[in-house]
Coordinates of C-alpha atoms and ligand atoms in Angstrom, one line a residue:
Chain A
M20 CA -1.1 -11.7 -33.0
N21 CA -3.9 -9.1 -32.8
K22 CA -4.1 -6.6 -30.0
L23 CA -6.8 -8.5 -28.2
Q24 CA -4.8 -11.7 -28.2
A25 CA -1.8 -9.7 -27.0
L26 CA -3.8 -8.2 -24.1
L27 CA -5.1 -11.6 -23.1
E28 CA -1.6 -13.1 -23.3
N29 CA -0.2 -10.5 -20.9
N30 CA -3.2 -10.5 -18.5
P31 CA -4.9 -13.5 -17.0
V32 CA -8.0 -11.4 -16.4
V33 CA -8.8 -8.2 -18.4
L34 CA -11.0 -5.5 -16.9
A35 CA -13.6 -4.1 -19.3
D36 CA -15.5 -0.8 -18.6
G37 CA -18.8 -0.1 -17.0
A38 CA -22.1 1.5 -18.0
M39 CA -22.3 4.4 -20.6
G40 CA -26.1 4.9 -20.8
T41 CA -26.8 5.3 -17.2
M42 CA -23.8 7.6 -16.8
L43 CA -25.1 9.8 -19.5
F44 CA -28.5 10.1 -17.8
E45 CA -26.7 11.2 -14.7
A46 CA -25.0 13.8 -16.9
G47 CA -28.3 15.2 -18.1
L48 CA -29.3 13.1 -21.1
Q49 CA -33.1 12.9 -21.2
F50 CA -34.6 9.4 -21.2
G51 CA -35.8 8.5 -24.6
D52 CA -33.3 10.7 -26.4
P53 CA -30.5 8.9 -28.3
P54 CA -27.2 8.7 -26.3
E55 CA -25.2 8.5 -29.5
V56 CA -26.0 12.1 -30.5
W57 CA -23.9 13.2 -27.5
N58 CA -20.8 12.0 -29.3
M59 CA -21.2 15.2 -31.4
S60 CA -23.3 17.5 -29.2
H61 CA -21.7 16.8 -25.8
P62 CA -18.4 15.2 -26.6
D63 CA -16.8 16.4 -23.3
Q64 CA -19.3 14.5 -21.2
V65 CA -18.7 11.3 -23.2
R66 CA -14.9 11.8 -22.9
A67 CA -15.2 12.3 -19.2
I68 CA -17.0 9.0 -18.7
H69 CA -14.4 7.2 -20.8
R70 CA -11.7 8.8 -18.7
G71 CA -13.3 7.7 -15.5
Y72 CA -13.2 4.1 -16.6
L73 CA -9.7 4.3 -17.9
E74 CA -8.6 5.8 -14.6
S75 CA -10.3 2.9 -12.8
G76 CA -8.1 0.5 -14.8
S77 CA -10.4 -0.6 -17.6
L78 CA -8.4 -2.2 -20.4
I79 CA -11.3 -2.7 -22.9
N80 CA -13.5 0.4 -23.4
L81 CA -16.6 0.5 -25.4
T82 CA -17.6 3.4 -27.8
N83 CA -20.9 5.2 -27.1
T84 CA -22.6 3.5 -30.0
F85 CA -24.9 0.9 -28.4
G86 CA -27.9 2.3 -30.2
G87 CA -25.9 3.5 -33.2
S88 CA -27.3 1.3 -35.9
R89 CA -29.6 2.8 -38.4
F90 CA -32.4 0.7 -36.9
R91 CA -32.2 2.4 -33.5
L92 CA -31.4 5.8 -34.9
S93 CA -34.4 5.7 -37.2
M94 CA -36.6 6.0 -34.1
H95 CA -35.4 9.5 -33.9
N96 CA -35.2 10.1 -37.7
L97 CA -31.4 10.1 -37.4
Q98 CA -30.6 7.0 -39.5
A99 CA -28.6 9.1 -42.0
K100 CA -26.3 10.2 -39.2
A101 CA -25.3 6.6 -38.3
P102 CA -21.8 6.7 -40.1
D103 CA -20.9 10.0 -38.6
L104 CA -22.0 9.2 -35.0
N105 CA -20.2 5.9 -35.0
R106 CA -17.0 7.2 -36.5
T107 CA -16.9 10.1 -34.1
A108 CA -17.5 7.9 -31.1
A109 CA -14.4 5.8 -32.1
V110 CA -12.3 8.9 -32.6
I111 CA -13.3 10.3 -29.2
L112 CA -12.5 7.1 -27.3
R113 CA -9.2 6.6 -29.2
A114 CA -8.0 10.0 -28.1
E115 CA -8.8 9.3 -24.4
V116 CA -7.2 5.8 -24.6
E117 CA -4.0 7.3 -26.1
A118 CA -4.0 10.1 -23.5
A119 CA -4.3 7.5 -20.7
G120 CA -1.4 5.5 -22.1
T121 CA -2.3 2.3 -20.3
G122 CA -2.5 0.2 -23.5
A123 CA -6.3 -0.1 -23.3
L124 CA -8.2 -1.2 -26.3
V125 CA -11.0 0.6 -28.1
A126 CA -14.0 -1.6 -28.7
G127 CA -16.7 -0.6 -31.2
D128 CA -20.0 -1.2 -29.5
I129 CA -22.9 -2.7 -31.5
G130 CA -26.2 -3.3 -29.7
P131 CA -29.5 -4.8 -30.8
S132 CA -31.6 -3.4 -33.5
G133 CA -34.7 -3.3 -31.2
E134 CA -36.6 -5.1 -33.8
I135 CA -37.7 -8.7 -34.1
M136 CA -36.3 -10.7 -36.9
A137 CA -38.6 -12.1 -39.6
P138 CA -40.7 -14.3 -39.9
L139 CA -41.7 -13.6 -36.2
G140 CA -41.1 -9.9 -36.6
T141 CA -40.4 -7.6 -39.5
L142 CA -36.6 -7.3 -39.8
E143 CA -35.3 -9.3 -42.7
Y144 CA -31.9 -11.0 -42.3
A145 CA -30.3 -9.3 -45.3
D146 CA -31.5 -5.9 -44.1
A147 CA -30.1 -6.6 -40.6
V148 CA -26.7 -7.6 -42.1
D149 CA -26.7 -4.4 -44.2
G150 CA -27.4 -2.1 -41.2
F151 CA -24.9 -3.8 -38.9
A152 CA -22.3 -3.7 -41.7
E153 CA -22.8 0.0 -42.0
Q154 CA -22.3 0.6 -38.3
A155 CA -19.2 -1.7 -38.2
A156 CA -17.6 -0.1 -41.2
A157 CA -17.9 3.4 -39.5
L158 CA -16.5 2.1 -36.3
V159 CA -13.6 0.4 -38.1
A160 CA -13.0 3.7 -40.1
G161 CA -12.8 5.5 -36.7
G162 CA -10.0 3.1 -35.7
V163 CA -11.4 0.6 -33.2
D164 CA -9.3 -2.4 -32.2
V165 CA -12.1 -4.8 -31.7
I166 CA -15.9 -5.0 -32.2
W167 CA -18.1 -5.8 -29.2
I168 CA -21.6 -7.1 -30.1
E169 CA -23.7 -7.0 -26.9
T170 CA -27.0 -7.3 -25.3
M171 CA -28.4 -9.5 -28.0
S172 CA -31.3 -11.9 -27.3
A173 CA -31.9 -13.7 -30.7
L174 CA -29.3 -15.9 -32.4
E175 CA -30.5 -14.8 -35.8
E176 CA -29.8 -11.2 -34.9
I177 CA -26.4 -11.7 -33.4
G178 CA -25.6 -13.9 -36.4
A179 CA -26.6 -11.1 -38.7
A180 CA -24.5 -8.6 -36.7
F181 CA -21.5 -10.9 -36.9
E182 CA -21.9 -11.2 -40.6
G183 CA -22.2 -7.5 -40.9
V184 CA -18.9 -7.0 -39.0
R185 CA -17.2 -9.5 -41.2
R186 CA -18.4 -7.6 -44.3
A187 CA -16.7 -4.5 -42.9
S188 CA -13.5 -6.2 -41.8
A189 CA -12.3 -9.7 -42.6
D190 CA -10.1 -10.0 -39.5
I191 CA -11.1 -7.6 -36.7
P192 CA -11.6 -9.6 -33.4
V193 CA -15.2 -9.8 -32.3
I194 CA -16.3 -10.1 -28.7
T195 CA -20.0 -11.3 -28.5
T196 CA -22.3 -11.2 -25.4
M197 CA -25.9 -11.9 -25.0
T198 CA -28.3 -11.0 -22.2
F199 CA -29.7 -13.9 -20.2
D200 CA -32.4 -12.2 -18.2
T201 CA -35.4 -14.5 -18.5
R202 CA -35.1 -17.5 -16.3
G203 CA -31.5 -18.2 -17.2
R204 CA -32.2 -17.7 -20.9
T205 CA -32.3 -14.7 -23.2
M206 CA -35.7 -13.0 -23.8
M207 CA -36.0 -15.1 -27.0
G208 CA -35.3 -18.3 -25.0
V209 CA -31.7 -18.9 -25.9
T210 CA -29.7 -20.8 -23.3
P211 CA -26.0 -20.0 -22.4
E212 CA -25.0 -23.4 -23.9
Q213 CA -26.7 -22.7 -27.2
A214 CA -25.3 -19.2 -27.3
Y215 CA -21.7 -20.4 -26.6
K216 CA -21.9 -23.1 -29.3
F217 CA -23.4 -20.8 -31.9
L218 CA -21.0 -17.9 -31.3
A219 CA -17.9 -20.0 -30.9
G220 CA -18.9 -21.6 -34.2
L221 CA -19.0 -18.2 -35.9
G222 CA -15.5 -17.5 -34.8
A223 CA -16.0 -15.0 -32.0
A224 CA -12.8 -14.1 -30.1
A225 CA -14.7 -14.2 -26.8
V226 CA -18.2 -15.1 -25.7
G227 CA -20.3 -14.4 -22.7
G228 CA -23.1 -12.5 -21.1
N229 CA -23.8 -8.8 -20.3
C230 CA -26.5 -6.8 -18.6
G231 CA -29.2 -8.9 -17.1
N232 CA -30.7 -9.0 -13.7
G233 CA -27.5 -8.8 -11.7
P234 CA -24.3 -10.5 -10.8
N235 CA -25.7 -13.8 -9.5
E236 CA -27.5 -14.6 -12.6
L237 CA -24.4 -13.8 -14.8
L238 CA -22.3 -16.0 -12.6
A239 CA -24.5 -18.9 -13.5
V240 CA -24.2 -18.0 -17.2
V241 CA -20.4 -18.2 -17.0
Q242 CA -20.6 -21.5 -15.2
R243 CA -22.9 -23.0 -17.8
M244 CA -20.8 -21.8 -20.7
R245 CA -17.6 -23.0 -19.0
A246 CA -19.1 -26.5 -18.8
V247 CA -19.5 -26.7 -22.5
A248 CA -16.6 -24.4 -23.7
S249 CA -13.2 -25.5 -24.9
P250 CA -10.6 -25.0 -22.2
D251 CA -8.9 -22.1 -24.0
A252 CA -12.2 -20.3 -24.8
V253 CA -12.2 -16.7 -23.5
L254 CA -15.4 -16.1 -21.5
V255 CA -16.9 -12.7 -20.8
A256 CA -19.0 -11.3 -17.9
K257 CA -20.3 -7.7 -18.0
S258 CA -23.0 -7.5 -15.4
N259 CA -25.3 -4.7 -14.5
A260 CA -25.2 -3.4 -10.9
G261 CA -28.4 -5.3 -10.1
M262 CA -31.9 -4.2 -11.1
P263 CA -33.1 -0.6 -11.1
K264 CA -35.6 0.5 -8.4
L265 CA -37.5 3.7 -8.6
V266 CA -36.7 6.0 -5.8
H267 CA -38.4 9.4 -6.0
G268 CA -38.9 9.1 -9.7
K269 CA -35.3 8.1 -10.3
A270 CA -33.9 4.7 -11.3
V271 CA -31.4 3.6 -8.7
Y272 CA -29.4 0.3 -9.2
E273 CA -29.2 -2.0 -6.2
C274 CA -25.5 -3.2 -6.1
P275 CA -22.9 -1.0 -4.4
P276 CA -19.2 -1.2 -5.6
S277 CA -18.4 -3.8 -2.9
E278 CA -20.9 -6.2 -4.4
M279 CA -19.5 -5.7 -7.9
A280 CA -16.1 -6.4 -6.4
D281 CA -17.3 -9.7 -5.0
Y282 CA -18.9 -10.5 -8.3
S283 CA -15.7 -9.9 -10.2
R284 CA -13.8 -12.4 -8.1
E285 CA -16.6 -15.0 -8.4
V286 CA -16.9 -14.8 -12.2
R287 CA -13.1 -15.0 -12.4
A288 CA -13.2 -18.2 -10.3
A289 CA -15.9 -19.5 -12.6
G290 CA -13.6 -19.0 -15.6
A291 CA -14.4 -15.6 -17.0
R292 CA -11.3 -13.7 -18.4
I293 CA -12.9 -10.5 -19.6
I294 CA -14.9 -8.9 -16.7
G295 CA -16.7 -5.6 -16.6
G296 CA -19.9 -3.8 -15.6
C297 CA -23.1 -2.8 -17.3
C298 CA -26.2 -0.6 -16.5
G299 CA -25.9 1.1 -13.1
S300 CA -22.1 0.6 -12.7
T301 CA -19.9 3.6 -12.4
P302 CA -16.1 4.3 -12.3
A303 CA -16.3 3.7 -8.5
H304 CA -17.7 0.2 -9.1
L305 CA -15.0 -0.4 -11.7
K306 CA -12.3 0.8 -9.3
A307 CA -13.5 -1.6 -6.6
M308 CA -13.5 -4.4 -9.2
A309 CA -10.0 -3.6 -10.3
E310 CA -8.8 -3.7 -6.7
A311 CA -10.6 -7.0 -6.0
L312 CA -9.1 -8.6 -9.1
A313 CA -5.6 -7.3 -8.2
A314 CA -5.7 -8.6 -4.6
Chain B
M23 CA -54.3 -25.1 -46.4
S24 CA -57.2 -24.2 -44.3
D25 CA -59.7 -25.8 -46.8
E26 CA -58.2 -29.2 -46.0
L27 CA -58.8 -28.8 -42.3
D28 CA -62.1 -30.4 -41.5
Y29 CA -63.3 -29.8 -38.0
S30 CA -67.0 -30.7 -38.7
N31 CA -66.8 -34.0 -36.7
I32 CA -65.5 -32.5 -33.6
E33 CA -67.9 -31.6 -30.8
T34 CA -68.0 -27.9 -29.9
P35 CA -66.3 -28.1 -26.4
E36 CA -63.5 -30.2 -27.9
L37 CA -63.2 -27.8 -30.8
I38 CA -62.7 -24.9 -28.4
Q39 CA -60.1 -27.0 -26.6
Q40 CA -58.5 -27.6 -30.0
I41 CA -58.3 -23.8 -30.7
H42 CA -56.6 -23.3 -27.3
D43 CA -54.0 -25.9 -28.4
D44 CA -53.6 -24.5 -31.9
L45 CA -53.2 -20.9 -30.5
Y46 CA -50.6 -22.3 -28.1
D47 CA -48.7 -23.7 -31.1
G48 CA -49.2 -20.6 -33.2
L49 CA -51.0 -22.4 -36.0
V50 CA -52.7 -19.7 -38.1
A51 CA -54.5 -21.9 -40.7
E52 CA -55.9 -24.2 -38.0
V53 CA -57.2 -21.3 -35.8
T54 CA -58.8 -19.7 -38.9
A55 CA -60.5 -22.9 -39.9
A56 CA -61.8 -23.7 -36.4
V57 CA -63.1 -20.1 -35.8
N58 CA -65.1 -20.4 -39.1
E59 CA -66.4 -23.8 -38.0
L60 CA -67.6 -22.5 -34.7
L61 CA -69.3 -19.5 -36.4
S62 CA -71.1 -21.9 -38.7
R63 CA -72.5 -23.6 -35.6
K64 CA -74.2 -20.4 -34.6
L65 CA -71.9 -19.5 -31.7
T66 CA -72.0 -15.7 -31.4
P67 CA -68.8 -14.0 -32.5
Y68 CA -68.5 -12.7 -29.0
D69 CA -68.5 -16.3 -27.6
V70 CA -65.9 -17.4 -30.1
L71 CA -63.7 -14.5 -29.1
T72 CA -63.9 -15.0 -25.4
R73 CA -64.2 -18.7 -25.0
A74 CA -61.8 -19.8 -27.8
L75 CA -59.4 -17.0 -28.5
V76 CA -59.1 -15.1 -25.3
G77 CA -59.3 -18.3 -23.3
G78 CA -56.4 -19.7 -25.4
M79 CA -54.3 -16.5 -25.0
D80 CA -54.8 -16.7 -21.2
I81 CA -53.1 -20.1 -21.2
V82 CA -50.3 -18.7 -23.3
G83 CA -49.9 -15.7 -20.9
V84 CA -49.7 -18.0 -17.8
D85 CA -47.1 -20.2 -19.4
F86 CA -45.1 -17.2 -20.5
R87 CA -45.1 -15.8 -16.9
D88 CA -44.0 -19.2 -15.6
G89 CA -41.1 -19.4 -18.0
I90 CA -42.5 -22.4 -20.0
L91 CA -42.9 -20.3 -23.1
F92 CA -40.6 -17.6 -24.4
V93 CA -41.2 -14.6 -26.6
P94 CA -41.1 -16.4 -30.0
E95 CA -44.0 -18.6 -28.9
V96 CA -46.0 -15.7 -27.6
L97 CA -45.5 -13.9 -30.9
M98 CA -46.6 -16.9 -32.9
A99 CA -49.7 -17.2 -30.7
A100 CA -50.5 -13.6 -31.1
K101 CA -50.3 -14.0 -34.9
A102 CA -52.7 -16.9 -34.8
M103 CA -55.0 -14.8 -32.5
K104 CA -54.8 -11.9 -35.0
A105 CA -55.9 -14.2 -37.8
G106 CA -59.0 -15.2 -35.8
M107 CA -59.7 -11.5 -35.1
V108 CA -59.6 -10.7 -38.8
I109 CA -62.7 -12.9 -39.1
L110 CA -64.4 -11.8 -36.0
R111 CA -63.9 -8.1 -36.1
P112 CA -66.5 -7.3 -38.8
L113 CA -69.0 -9.7 -37.3
L114 CA -68.5 -8.2 -33.8
A115 CA -69.2 -4.8 -35.3
E116 CA -72.4 -6.1 -37.0
T117 CA -73.8 -8.2 -34.2
G118 CA -72.1 -6.9 -31.2
A119 CA -73.3 -4.5 -28.6
P120 CA -73.0 -0.8 -29.6
Q121 CA -69.4 0.5 -29.3
I122 CA -68.7 0.9 -25.6
G123 CA -66.2 3.7 -26.0
T124 CA -62.9 4.8 -27.6
M125 CA -59.4 4.2 -26.3
V126 CA -56.2 5.7 -27.4
I127 CA -53.3 3.4 -26.4
G128 CA -49.5 3.7 -26.8
T129 CA -46.1 2.8 -25.4
V130 CA -44.4 5.8 -23.8
K131 CA -41.3 7.7 -24.9
G132 CA -38.1 5.8 -24.8
D133 CA -39.8 2.4 -24.8
I134 CA -40.1 0.1 -27.8
H135 CA -41.9 -2.8 -26.2
D136 CA -45.2 -3.4 -27.8
I137 CA -46.2 -7.0 -27.6
G138 CA -48.3 -6.7 -24.5
K139 CA -49.8 -3.3 -25.5
N140 CA -50.9 -4.8 -28.8
L141 CA -52.5 -7.7 -27.0
V142 CA -54.4 -5.2 -24.8
A143 CA -55.5 -3.3 -28.0
M144 CA -56.7 -6.5 -29.6
M145 CA -58.7 -7.6 -26.5
M146 CA -60.2 -4.2 -26.0
E147 CA -61.3 -4.2 -29.6
G148 CA -62.8 -7.6 -29.1
A149 CA -64.7 -6.3 -26.1
G150 CA -66.4 -3.6 -28.2
F151 CA -64.1 -0.6 -27.9
K152 CA -62.8 1.5 -30.8
V153 CA -59.1 1.4 -30.3
V154 CA -56.5 3.9 -31.7
N155 CA -53.1 2.3 -31.4
L156 CA -50.3 4.9 -31.4
G157 CA -47.5 2.3 -31.4
I158 CA -44.2 2.8 -29.5
N159 CA -42.1 5.7 -28.3
N160 CA -44.9 8.2 -27.8
D161 CA -44.1 11.5 -26.1
A162 CA -46.8 13.7 -24.4
D163 CA -47.4 15.6 -27.6
K164 CA -48.4 12.5 -29.5
F165 CA -50.8 11.5 -26.8
I166 CA -52.3 15.0 -26.6
N167 CA -52.7 15.3 -30.4
A168 CA -54.4 11.9 -30.6
I169 CA -56.7 12.9 -27.7
K170 CA -57.7 16.0 -29.5
E171 CA -58.2 14.1 -32.8
H172 CA -60.1 11.1 -31.5
Q173 CA -61.8 12.4 -28.3
P174 CA -61.3 9.1 -26.5
D175 CA -63.0 8.1 -23.2
I176 CA -59.8 6.2 -22.1
I177 CA -56.1 6.6 -22.6
G178 CA -53.9 3.6 -22.0
M179 CA -50.2 3.8 -21.5
S180 CA -47.7 1.0 -21.5
A181 CA -44.1 0.9 -20.2
L182 CA -41.9 -2.2 -19.7
L183 CA -38.8 -0.5 -18.4
T184 CA -38.2 0.9 -14.9
T185 CA -36.5 3.8 -16.6
T186 CA -39.5 4.7 -18.9
M187 CA -42.4 4.3 -16.4
P188 CA -41.7 7.8 -14.8
Y189 CA -42.6 9.3 -18.2
M190 CA -46.2 8.3 -17.5
D191 CA -46.1 10.9 -14.8
V192 CA -45.0 13.5 -17.3
I193 CA -47.9 12.7 -19.6
I194 CA -50.4 12.9 -16.8
K195 CA -49.0 16.2 -15.7
T196 CA -49.3 17.5 -19.3
L197 CA -52.9 16.3 -19.5
K198 CA -53.6 18.3 -16.3
E199 CA -51.9 21.4 -17.6
Q200 CA -54.1 21.3 -20.7
G201 CA -57.2 20.7 -18.8
L202 CA -57.8 17.2 -20.4
R203 CA -57.1 15.0 -17.4
D204 CA -60.6 15.1 -15.8
K205 CA -62.3 14.2 -19.0
L206 CA -60.4 11.0 -19.4
I207 CA -60.0 7.6 -17.8
V208 CA -56.3 6.9 -17.6
L209 CA -55.2 3.3 -17.4
V210 CA -51.6 2.1 -17.2
G211 CA -49.9 -1.2 -17.6
G212 CA -46.6 -3.1 -18.1
A213 CA -44.6 -5.6 -16.1
P214 CA -42.6 -3.3 -13.8
L215 CA -45.6 -1.2 -12.7
N216 CA -47.9 -1.8 -9.8
A217 CA -51.0 -0.3 -8.2
A218 CA -49.0 1.9 -5.9
F219 CA -47.2 3.5 -8.8
A220 CA -50.5 4.1 -10.6
E221 CA -51.9 5.8 -7.5
E222 CA -48.7 7.9 -7.1
I223 CA -48.9 9.3 -10.6
E224 CA -52.7 9.7 -10.3
A225 CA -53.7 7.3 -13.0
D226 CA -57.2 5.8 -12.6
A227 CA -56.0 2.2 -12.5
Y228 CA -53.1 -0.2 -13.0
C229 CA -54.0 -3.2 -15.2
R230 CA -52.0 -6.4 -14.6
D231 CA -53.0 -7.9 -17.9
A232 CA -55.2 -7.6 -20.9
A233 CA -58.2 -9.2 -19.2
V234 CA -58.0 -6.8 -16.3
A235 CA -57.6 -3.9 -18.7
V236 CA -60.9 -4.8 -20.4
E237 CA -62.8 -5.4 -17.1
T238 CA -61.4 -2.1 -15.6
A239 CA -62.2 -0.1 -18.7
K240 CA -65.8 -1.4 -18.8
K241 CA -66.3 -0.8 -15.1
L242 CA -64.9 2.7 -15.1
I243 CA -66.9 3.7 -18.1
A244 CA -70.1 2.4 -16.5
I245 CA -69.3 4.4 -13.4
R246 CA -68.6 7.6 -15.4
R247 CA -71.9 7.2 -17.2
G248 CA -73.7 6.7 -14.0
N249 CA -74.8 3.1 -14.7
M250 CA -73.3 1.7 -11.6
Ligands
B1M6 C1 -54.4 0.1 -20.5 O1 -53.0 0.1 -20.8 C2 -52.4 -1.1 -20.5 C3 -52.9 -2.1 -19.8 C4 -52.3 -3.3 -19.6 C5 -51.0 -3.4 -20.1 C6 -50.4 -2.4 -20.8 C7 -51.1 -1.2 -21.0 N1 -49.2 -2.8 -21.2 C8 -49.0 -4.0 -20.8 N2 -50.1 -4.4 -20.1 C9 -50.4 -5.7 -19.5 O2 -51.1 -6.5 -20.4 C10 -50.3 -7.2 -21.3 C11 -51.0 -8.4 -21.8 O3 -51.4 -9.3 -20.8 C12 -49.0 -7.5 -20.4 O4 -48.0 -7.0 -21.2 P1 -46.4 -7.5 -21.0 O5 -45.7 -6.7 -22.0 O6 -46.1 -7.4 -19.6 O7 -46.5 -9.0 -21.5 C13 -46.4 -9.4 -22.8 C14 -47.7 -10.2 -23.2 C15 -45.2 -10.3 -23.0 N3 -44.0 -9.6 -22.6 C16 -43.2 -8.9 -23.4 O8 -43.5 -8.8 -24.6 C17 -41.9 -8.4 -22.8 C18 -41.0 -9.6 -22.8 C19 -39.5 -9.4 -22.6 C20 -38.8 -10.7 -22.8 C21 -38.9 -8.3 -23.5 C22 -38.9 -8.2 -24.9 C23 -39.7 -9.1 -25.8 C24 -38.1 -7.3 -25.6 N4 -37.2 -6.4 -25.1 CO1 -37.0 -6.0 -23.2 N5 -38.2 -7.5 -22.7 C25 -38.4 -7.7 -21.4 C26 -39.3 -8.8 -21.1 C27 -38.9 -9.8 -20.1 C28 -40.0 -10.7 -19.7 N6 -39.8 -12.0 -19.7 O9 -41.1 -10.2 -19.4 C29 -37.9 -6.6 -20.4 C30 -39.2 -5.8 -20.2 N7 -36.9 -5.9 -21.2 C31 -36.0 -5.3 -20.5 C32 -34.9 -4.6 -21.0 C33 -33.8 -4.1 -20.0 C34 -34.8 -4.3 -22.4 N8 -35.6 -4.7 -23.4 C35 -35.2 -4.2 -24.6 C36 -35.6 -4.7 -25.8 C37 -36.5 -5.7 -26.0 C38 -36.8 -6.4 -27.4 C39 -36.7 -5.3 -28.5 C40 -35.7 -7.4 -27.7 C41 -38.1 -7.1 -27.1 C42 -39.3 -6.1 -27.4 C43 -40.0 -6.4 -28.7 C44 -41.3 -5.8 -28.8 N9 -41.6 -5.5 -30.1 O10 -42.0 -5.5 -27.9 C45 -34.3 -3.1 -24.4 C46 -35.0 -1.8 -24.3 C47 -35.4 -1.2 -25.5 C48 -36.3 0.0 -25.3 N10 -35.7 1.2 -25.3 O11 -37.5 -0.1 -25.0 C49 -33.6 -3.5 -23.0 C50 -33.2 -2.2 -22.3 C51 -32.5 -4.4 -23.2 C52 -31.3 -3.7 -23.7 N11 -30.3 -3.4 -22.8 O12 -31.2 -3.4 -24.9 C53 -36.2 -5.7 -19.0 C54 -36.7 -4.5 -18.2 C55 -36.1 -4.4 -16.8 C56 -36.7 -3.2 -16.1 N12 -37.5 -3.5 -15.1 O13 -36.4 -2.1 -16.5 C57 -37.1 -6.9 -19.1 C58 -38.0 -7.1 -17.9 C59 -36.2 -8.1 -19.3 C60 -35.3 -8.4 -18.0 N13 -35.7 -9.3 -17.2 O14 -34.4 -7.7 -17.8 C61 -49.3 -6.7 -19.1 O15 -48.1 -6.0 -18.6

C-alpha cells in the first residue's frame, strides 16, 4: 500500500491545502514574476505558507511548482533552472511536513504549460511529455510522495503530463484535477464526465476539479463525476475562494472562510474524498474547512 | 485540395454565407478557395474581408460567448480567417485606402492570453492599420521601446486576468512619466475589463470586441486629425 492509499484508508475525507500563488502575492511577489523562483530566493516565505496550511490540518500539501515546467519558466528565460527549482521546492516542503509531524504527504505540483497543443497550437505532444517528465523527475528526486497534476484544460495536455510522470516514476500515485470554468466545462470544452473517464482510464489515483469560478460550480463537477465514477473512485475538489474582484487596484476573492467551510461539507456529501482550496484561500479558510469536516 | 473546390456555380450571396459556415467549421482550404472565387467576381478585397471573413468571425464570437463553441473551435476558425487574410493582405495594401495609422498592440505582463488580441490585430490590419504585434507578457519597457521604434498613433493593451489588468495602469503611468501619453491613443480590451476601469486608469477607450476596437480606433484618429 502506498502512502496515499494508507492516508485514504485511515481518513474518510482528507484535507488538502489552499492557495500558494495568491499567498505569495500577499507576501510581496510581484505579479508576472515567477513564484517558483521564491523556492530559492525567499524560502522562508514559502515555508511559512506551508506551515500555515499544515497547522490548519492539511494532510496533502502541494509544492510551490505550479509553473515549474520548462514551458512556463521559459517565459522568464529560466528554463534551465527547472530541475533545481522543483527539487528545492520538494525539499523545503518535506522539511516542513516532517517538522509538523502530522503524517501529511508532500505532493509535487505540476500545472499547465500555458501553451496550446498541436495541431491547434504549437506544443507537440512529444515535447510536452519531455518537459513534464523533466519536472516530475526533479520532484521525485526531491522526495515527493505523490504527484498532483492540476488546473489542466485539455485532455491531450494532461495525458502528456501523466505520461511524463510515468516516465519519471513507474509507480508514484498521481492525483489529477482539471479546471471546469467555462459553462461547466474546461476552457477547451472538456466535460467532467469526459475528464473522469479519460483520467481514470490512465490510472490516476484520484480525479476531480480545482480552481474555477467558485465552490458552487465545483460542487456540480463532483456530482457529475460521481454519477459516472466507479463507487470506490477517489474524487477531488479544490475550489478557489470565488472570483477575484478588483478593490483599489488589488484582487480580492469573494468567499470568506465560512463559505469555504460550507462548501467542504457540500462536496463531501456529493462524494469528494480529497478536499482543499485554490486561489484566494488562506490558512484561515483551511482551518474553517477542517473544523467543518470534523464536526 | 483547394483546386478541387469549385464554387463558380454558387451565387455571391450564397457564397458569402458559405464562407461564414466554412469559417465556423475552421475549413482552411474551403475558405481560401471561396475568397479567391469572390475576388475573381470583382468584389473589392475590403468587401470580401468585411462581409465574408469579419462577418463570419462575428458569428463565431457570438457562439463562443454563448457557450456553444469552445476555444478549439475558435482557434480553428481563426486559422481559416488567417488563410483568407494571407490572400487579402497584399491586395488591401494595393487597392485599399492609404494606411490609416499605426498601432502597437500587446498582452500585458503576467498574462499569456493572446487569442483575442491576435484577432484584434488581424481586424485592425484588415481595416487599413499598420499593426505591430508585441505578443504576450509585455512589461512597460517593451511597450515604451516599441513606441519609440514605431512611432504609433495608437497603443492597444490586452489583459484577460483580473490580476493582470492593474498592470495597464502601470504602463499608462510610465507613458505619462516619459511624456508619451498625450501623443498616443490608448485602447484597452479583454474580458474582465469594462469602461469604468478604462476611465479609472485614464485610457482613451475600452473595446468590447475586435469590431469595436476598429471603430473606436478610426473614430479617435479622425478626431485627433480634426476630421470630425
Ligand atoms: C485595443 O486593444 C484591445 C481591444 C480589444 C480587445 C483586446 C485588446 N483584447 C481583447 N479584446 C477584445 O477583442 C477580442 C476579440 O473580439 C476579445 O478577446 P477575448 O480574449 O475576450 O476573446 C477571445 C476571442 C476568446 N477568448 C479567449 O481566448 C480566452 C478564453 C478562455 C477560455 C481562456 C484561455 C483560452 C486560456 N487560458 Co485562461 N482563459 C479564460 C477564458 C475563458 C472564457 N471562456 O472566456 C480565462 C480568461 N482564463 C482564466 C484563468 C484564471 C487562467 N487562464 C490561464 C491560461 C489559459 C490558456 C493558456 C489555457 C488559454 C490561453 C491560450 C492563449 N494562447 O491565449 C491561466 C493564466 C495564465 C496567464 N498567466 O496568463 C489561468 C490563470 C488558469 C490557471 N490557473 O492556470 C480566467 C480569468 C479569470 C479572471 N477574471 O481573472 C478565464 C476567464 C477563465 C475562467 N472562467 O476562469 C475581446 O476581449
